[in-house]
Coordinates of C-alpha atoms and ligand atoms in Angstrom, one line a residue:
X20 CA -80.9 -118.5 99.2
X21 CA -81.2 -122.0 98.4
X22 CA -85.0 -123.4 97.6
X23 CA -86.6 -126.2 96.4
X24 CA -85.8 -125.1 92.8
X25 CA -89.7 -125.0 91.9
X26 CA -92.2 -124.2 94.4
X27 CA -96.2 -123.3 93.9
X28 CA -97.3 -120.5 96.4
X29 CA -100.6 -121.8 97.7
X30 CA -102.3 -118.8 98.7
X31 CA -100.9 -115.2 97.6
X32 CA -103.0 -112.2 97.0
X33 CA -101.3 -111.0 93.7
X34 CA -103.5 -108.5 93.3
X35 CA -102.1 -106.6 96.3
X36 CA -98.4 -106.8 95.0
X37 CA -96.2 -105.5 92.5
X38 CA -94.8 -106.3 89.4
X39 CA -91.6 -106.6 90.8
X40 CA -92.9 -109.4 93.3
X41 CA -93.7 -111.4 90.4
X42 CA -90.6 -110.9 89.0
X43 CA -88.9 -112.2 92.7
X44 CA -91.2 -115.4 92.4
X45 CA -90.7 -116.0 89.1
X46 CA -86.4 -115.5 90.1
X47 CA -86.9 -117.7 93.3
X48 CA -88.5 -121.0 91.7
X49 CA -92.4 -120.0 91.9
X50 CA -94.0 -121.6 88.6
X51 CA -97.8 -121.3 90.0
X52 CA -99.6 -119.3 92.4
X53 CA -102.9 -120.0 94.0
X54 CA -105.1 -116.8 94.8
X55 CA -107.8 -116.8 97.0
X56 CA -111.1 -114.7 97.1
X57 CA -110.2 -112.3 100.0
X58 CA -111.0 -108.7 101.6
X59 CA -109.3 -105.4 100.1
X60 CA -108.8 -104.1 103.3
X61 CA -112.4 -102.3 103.3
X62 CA -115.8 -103.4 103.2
X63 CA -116.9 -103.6 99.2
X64 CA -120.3 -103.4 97.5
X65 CA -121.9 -106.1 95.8
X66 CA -121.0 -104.8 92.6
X67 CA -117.2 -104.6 93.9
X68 CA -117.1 -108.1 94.2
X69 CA -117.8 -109.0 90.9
X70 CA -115.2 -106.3 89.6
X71 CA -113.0 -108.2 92.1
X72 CA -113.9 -111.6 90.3
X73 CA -112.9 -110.4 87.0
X74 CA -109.6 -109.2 88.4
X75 CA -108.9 -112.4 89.4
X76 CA -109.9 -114.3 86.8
X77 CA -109.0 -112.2 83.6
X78 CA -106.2 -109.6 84.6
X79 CA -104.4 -111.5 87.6
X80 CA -103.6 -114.3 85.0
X81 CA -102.7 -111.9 82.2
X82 CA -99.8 -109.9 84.7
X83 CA -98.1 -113.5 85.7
X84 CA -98.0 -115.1 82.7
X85 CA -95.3 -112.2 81.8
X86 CA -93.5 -114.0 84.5
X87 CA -94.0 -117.5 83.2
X88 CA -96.1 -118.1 86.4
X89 CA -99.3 -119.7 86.2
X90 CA -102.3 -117.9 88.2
X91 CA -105.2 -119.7 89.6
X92 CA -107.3 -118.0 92.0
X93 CA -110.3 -119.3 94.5
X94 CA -114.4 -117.5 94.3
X95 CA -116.1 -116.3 97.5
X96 CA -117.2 -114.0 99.6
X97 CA -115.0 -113.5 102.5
X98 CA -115.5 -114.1 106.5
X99 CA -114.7 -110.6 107.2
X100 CA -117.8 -109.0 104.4
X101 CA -120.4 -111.7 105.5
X102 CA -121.8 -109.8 108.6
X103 CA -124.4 -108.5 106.1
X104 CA -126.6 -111.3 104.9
X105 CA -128.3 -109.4 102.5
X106 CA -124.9 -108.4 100.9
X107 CA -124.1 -112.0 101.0
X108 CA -126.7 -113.5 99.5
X109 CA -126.6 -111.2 96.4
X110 CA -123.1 -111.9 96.1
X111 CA -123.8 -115.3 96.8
X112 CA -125.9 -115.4 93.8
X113 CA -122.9 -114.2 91.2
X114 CA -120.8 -116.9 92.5
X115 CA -121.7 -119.8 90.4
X116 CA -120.7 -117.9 87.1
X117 CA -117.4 -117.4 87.9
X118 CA -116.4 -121.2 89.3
X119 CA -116.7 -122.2 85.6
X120 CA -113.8 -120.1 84.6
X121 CA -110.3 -121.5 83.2
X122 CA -108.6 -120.5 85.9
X123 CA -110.3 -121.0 88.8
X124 CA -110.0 -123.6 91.3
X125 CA -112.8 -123.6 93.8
X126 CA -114.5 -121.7 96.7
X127 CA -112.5 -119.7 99.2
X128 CA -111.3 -118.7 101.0
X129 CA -114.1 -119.0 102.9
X130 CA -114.1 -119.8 107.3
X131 CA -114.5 -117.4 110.0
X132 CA -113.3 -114.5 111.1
X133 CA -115.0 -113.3 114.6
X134 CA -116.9 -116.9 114.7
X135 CA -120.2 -115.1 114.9
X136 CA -123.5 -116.8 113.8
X137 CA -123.5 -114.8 110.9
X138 CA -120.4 -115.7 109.7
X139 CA -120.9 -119.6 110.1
X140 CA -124.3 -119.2 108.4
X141 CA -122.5 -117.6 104.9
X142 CA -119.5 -120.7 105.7
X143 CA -122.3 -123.4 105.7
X144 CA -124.1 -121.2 102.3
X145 CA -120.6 -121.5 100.6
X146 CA -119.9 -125.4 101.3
X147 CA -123.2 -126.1 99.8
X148 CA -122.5 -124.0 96.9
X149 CA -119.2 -126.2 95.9
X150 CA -121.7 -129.1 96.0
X151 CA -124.3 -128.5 94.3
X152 CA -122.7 -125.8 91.6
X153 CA -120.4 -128.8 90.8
X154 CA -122.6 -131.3 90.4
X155 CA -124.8 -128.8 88.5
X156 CA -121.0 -127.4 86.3
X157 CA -119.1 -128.3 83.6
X158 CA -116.8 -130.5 86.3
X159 CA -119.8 -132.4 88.0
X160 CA -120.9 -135.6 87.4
X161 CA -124.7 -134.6 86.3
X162 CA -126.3 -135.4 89.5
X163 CA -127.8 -133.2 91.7
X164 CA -125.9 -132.8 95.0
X165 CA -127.5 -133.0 98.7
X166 CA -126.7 -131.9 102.0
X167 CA -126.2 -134.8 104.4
X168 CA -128.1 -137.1 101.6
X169 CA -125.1 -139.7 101.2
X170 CA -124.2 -137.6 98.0
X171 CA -121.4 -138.3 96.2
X172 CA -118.5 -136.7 97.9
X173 CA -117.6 -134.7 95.1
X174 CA -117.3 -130.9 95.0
X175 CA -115.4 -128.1 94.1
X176 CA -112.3 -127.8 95.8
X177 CA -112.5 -125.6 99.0
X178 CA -110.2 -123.3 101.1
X179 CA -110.4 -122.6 104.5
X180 CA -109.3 -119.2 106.5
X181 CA -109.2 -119.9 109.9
X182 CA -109.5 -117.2 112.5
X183 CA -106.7 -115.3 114.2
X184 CA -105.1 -115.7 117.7
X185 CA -107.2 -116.3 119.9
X186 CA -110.6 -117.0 118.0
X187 CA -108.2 -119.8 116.2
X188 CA -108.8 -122.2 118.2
X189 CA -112.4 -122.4 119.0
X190 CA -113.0 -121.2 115.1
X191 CA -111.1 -124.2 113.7
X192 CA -113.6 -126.1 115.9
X193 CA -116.7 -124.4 114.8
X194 CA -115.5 -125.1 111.6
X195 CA -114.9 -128.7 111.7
X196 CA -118.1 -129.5 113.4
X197 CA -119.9 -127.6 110.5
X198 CA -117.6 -130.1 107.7
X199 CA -119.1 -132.7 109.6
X200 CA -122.5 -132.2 109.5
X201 CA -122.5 -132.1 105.6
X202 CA -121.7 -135.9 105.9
X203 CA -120.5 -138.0 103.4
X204 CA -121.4 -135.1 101.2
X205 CA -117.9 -133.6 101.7
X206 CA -114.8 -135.6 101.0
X207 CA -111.9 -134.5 103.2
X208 CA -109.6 -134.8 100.5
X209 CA -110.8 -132.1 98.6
X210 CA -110.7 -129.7 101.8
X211 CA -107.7 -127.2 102.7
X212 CA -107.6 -125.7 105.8
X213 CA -105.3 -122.5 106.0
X214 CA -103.4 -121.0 108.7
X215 CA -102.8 -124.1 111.1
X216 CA -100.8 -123.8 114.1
X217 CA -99.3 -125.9 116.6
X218 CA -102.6 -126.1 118.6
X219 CA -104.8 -126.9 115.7
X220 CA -102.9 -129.0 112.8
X221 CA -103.5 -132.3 114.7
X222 CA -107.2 -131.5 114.5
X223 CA -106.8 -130.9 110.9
X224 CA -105.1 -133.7 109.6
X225 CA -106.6 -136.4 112.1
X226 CA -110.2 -135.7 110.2
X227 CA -108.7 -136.3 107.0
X228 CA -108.6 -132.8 105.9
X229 CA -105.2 -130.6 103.9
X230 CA -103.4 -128.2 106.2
X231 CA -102.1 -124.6 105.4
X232 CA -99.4 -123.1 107.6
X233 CA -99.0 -119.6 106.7
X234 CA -95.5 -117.8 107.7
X235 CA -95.9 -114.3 108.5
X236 CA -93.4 -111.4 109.8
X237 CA -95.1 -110.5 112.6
X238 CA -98.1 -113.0 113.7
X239 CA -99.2 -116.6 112.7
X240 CA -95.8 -119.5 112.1
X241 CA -91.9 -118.3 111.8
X242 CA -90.0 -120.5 109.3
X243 CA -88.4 -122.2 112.6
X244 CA -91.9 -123.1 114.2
X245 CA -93.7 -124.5 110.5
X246 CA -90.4 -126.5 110.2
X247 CA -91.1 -127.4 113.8
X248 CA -94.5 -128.9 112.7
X249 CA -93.4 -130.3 109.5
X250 CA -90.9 -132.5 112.0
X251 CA -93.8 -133.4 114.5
X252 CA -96.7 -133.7 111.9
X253 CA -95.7 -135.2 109.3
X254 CA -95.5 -133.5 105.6
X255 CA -98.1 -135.6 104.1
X256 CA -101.0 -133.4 103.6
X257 CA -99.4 -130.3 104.0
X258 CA -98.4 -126.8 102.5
X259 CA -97.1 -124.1 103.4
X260 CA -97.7 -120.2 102.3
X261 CA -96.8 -117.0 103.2
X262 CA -100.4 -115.7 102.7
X263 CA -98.5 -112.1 101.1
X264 CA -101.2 -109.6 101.0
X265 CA -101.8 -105.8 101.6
X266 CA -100.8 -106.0 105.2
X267 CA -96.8 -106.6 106.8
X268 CA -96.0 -110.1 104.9
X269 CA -93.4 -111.2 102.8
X270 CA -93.7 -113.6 99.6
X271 CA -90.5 -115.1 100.4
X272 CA -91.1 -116.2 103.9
X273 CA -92.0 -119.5 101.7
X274 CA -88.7 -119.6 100.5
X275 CA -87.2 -119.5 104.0
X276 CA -89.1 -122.2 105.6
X277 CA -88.0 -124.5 102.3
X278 CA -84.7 -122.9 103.1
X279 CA -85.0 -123.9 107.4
X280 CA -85.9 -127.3 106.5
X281 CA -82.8 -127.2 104.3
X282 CA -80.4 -126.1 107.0
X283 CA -81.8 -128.5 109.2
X284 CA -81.1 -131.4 107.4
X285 CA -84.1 -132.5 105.0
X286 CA -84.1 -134.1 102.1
X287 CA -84.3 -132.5 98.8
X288 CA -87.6 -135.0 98.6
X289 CA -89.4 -133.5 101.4
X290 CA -88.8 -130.1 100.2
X291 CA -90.3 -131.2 97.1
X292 CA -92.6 -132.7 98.4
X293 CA -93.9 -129.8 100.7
X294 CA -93.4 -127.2 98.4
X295 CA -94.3 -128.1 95.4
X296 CA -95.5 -131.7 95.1
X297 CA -98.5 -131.4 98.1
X298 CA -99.9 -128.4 96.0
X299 CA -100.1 -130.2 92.9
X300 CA -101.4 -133.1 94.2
X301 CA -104.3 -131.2 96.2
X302 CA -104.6 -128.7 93.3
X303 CA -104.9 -130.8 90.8
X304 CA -107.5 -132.5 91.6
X305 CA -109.4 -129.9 90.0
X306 CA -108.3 -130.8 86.3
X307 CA -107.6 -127.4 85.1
X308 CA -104.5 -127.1 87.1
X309 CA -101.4 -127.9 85.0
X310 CA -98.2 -128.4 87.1
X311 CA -97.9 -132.2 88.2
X312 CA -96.1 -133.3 91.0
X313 CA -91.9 -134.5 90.0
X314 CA -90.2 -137.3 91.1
X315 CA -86.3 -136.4 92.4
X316 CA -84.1 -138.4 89.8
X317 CA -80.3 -139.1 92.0
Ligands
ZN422 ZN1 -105.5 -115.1 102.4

């Protein structure tokens, strides 16, 4: 299978896969991985969460770098564990901490699940958090950080799950609406938001926002239909994923979209671009990520 000789996988949940899927990146052209903050397929304590932290940010790293890839993982508490909001708010509380370490990049990924009140409550908790912890960190600027206060539009980086099926649609709207009401205090740029389809990437990237398609087996984009959208949309502001986790999904089903776009004509520049150049660039605007985008040399 021919790739895009490097790619970064935006949002992979290493800790649900093998050794030997690292060793299949590593073969295929991965070089970095982004791992979001994300459910274990059951409900966890608080106390799980922060063992779940520390996976991430001291083992996860540890098991790729034997594979030459370089881990970066995402903090929060996920759509699907914030029903509770006592459970939230003391995991809430740990969060912080751990947005400090080497490796990690920002909060998520954080959204909706069900789009319940509850829900949008711990997504508005979590956007505030990016603001004010990084104004407050060892990234921010020194100045304290206000909701809808003309602050300063900078923030931790965020990721955005958007619901499945048929909650997408009205979810990506909740969420949206909810980016909007934080004002000037959020800066698009620094915003991705995962698991677009054909129905809700134009609302995405007409706000200003980064958009995720995620290619899975069985539900969410095919390679045919992302390459679809890449043609239709544009590839500025966009990255694709196969979201591997513990359920039916396949860490290459990056490699086949690169690989689609590849039969279909495009340039070795828009793979680039797409699959390696649009994560670095979005990435690395949190300076602890290495890998900067490359320029095709003919
Ligand atoms: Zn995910």
């Amino acid at each position: 299978m021919r790739s895009a000789v490097f790619i970064i996988d935006p949002h992979i949940h290493m800790v649900s896969r093998t050794t030997a899927d690292y060793e299949m990146l590593a073969l295929s052209g991965v070089v970095a991985v982004s791992e979001p903050a994300f459910w274990a397929g059951f409900d966890r304590s608080p106390a799980g969460f922060i063992d779940y932290y520390r996976q991430l940010t001291e083992f996860e790293p540890r098991r790729a770098a034997q594979f030459g890839i370089d881990h970066y993982c995402w903090i929060c508490l996920n759509p699907k564990e914030a029903e509770d909001l006592g459970k939230a708010n003391e995991v809430l509380q740990e969060i912080p901490k751990f947005l400090d370490c080497p490796t990690v990049l920002g909060v998520g990924e954080i959204g909706l699940n069900k789009n319940t009140p509850n829900e949008a409550k711990v997504f508005q908790q979590h956007v505030q958090l990016a603001i004010d912890c990084f104004n407050k960190g060892s990234r921010g600027q020194g100045v304290e950080g206000s909701r809808g206060a003309g602050g300063s539009g900078k923030h931790h980086l965020i990721l955005i799950h958007t619901p499945h099926l048929e909650d997408k649609l009205k979810g990506t709207r909740m969420i949206l609406d909810m980016l909007k009401d934080f004002g000037s205090a959020i800066d698009p740029a620094r915003v991705l938001v995962d698991h677009v389809e054909e129905h809700t990437i134009k609302l995405v990237k007409d706000a200003g926002y980064w958009a995720g398609m995620t290619i899975y087996p069985i539900s969410k984009a095919t390679p045919q239909r992302a390459v679809d959208m890449i043609e239709v949309f544009g590839a500025e502001r966009l990255c694709v994923n196969a979201a591997a986790d513990w359920g039916v999904s396949d860490p290459l089903n990056t490699h086949r979209t690169a690989w689609e776009a590849r039969r279909r004509g495009h340039s070795l520049e828009t793979l680039l671009q797409v699959f390696y150049n649009n994560p670095a660039t979005f990435f690395g605007q949190a300076p602890n990520f290495k890998p900067r985008p490359m320029k095709v040399s003919v």
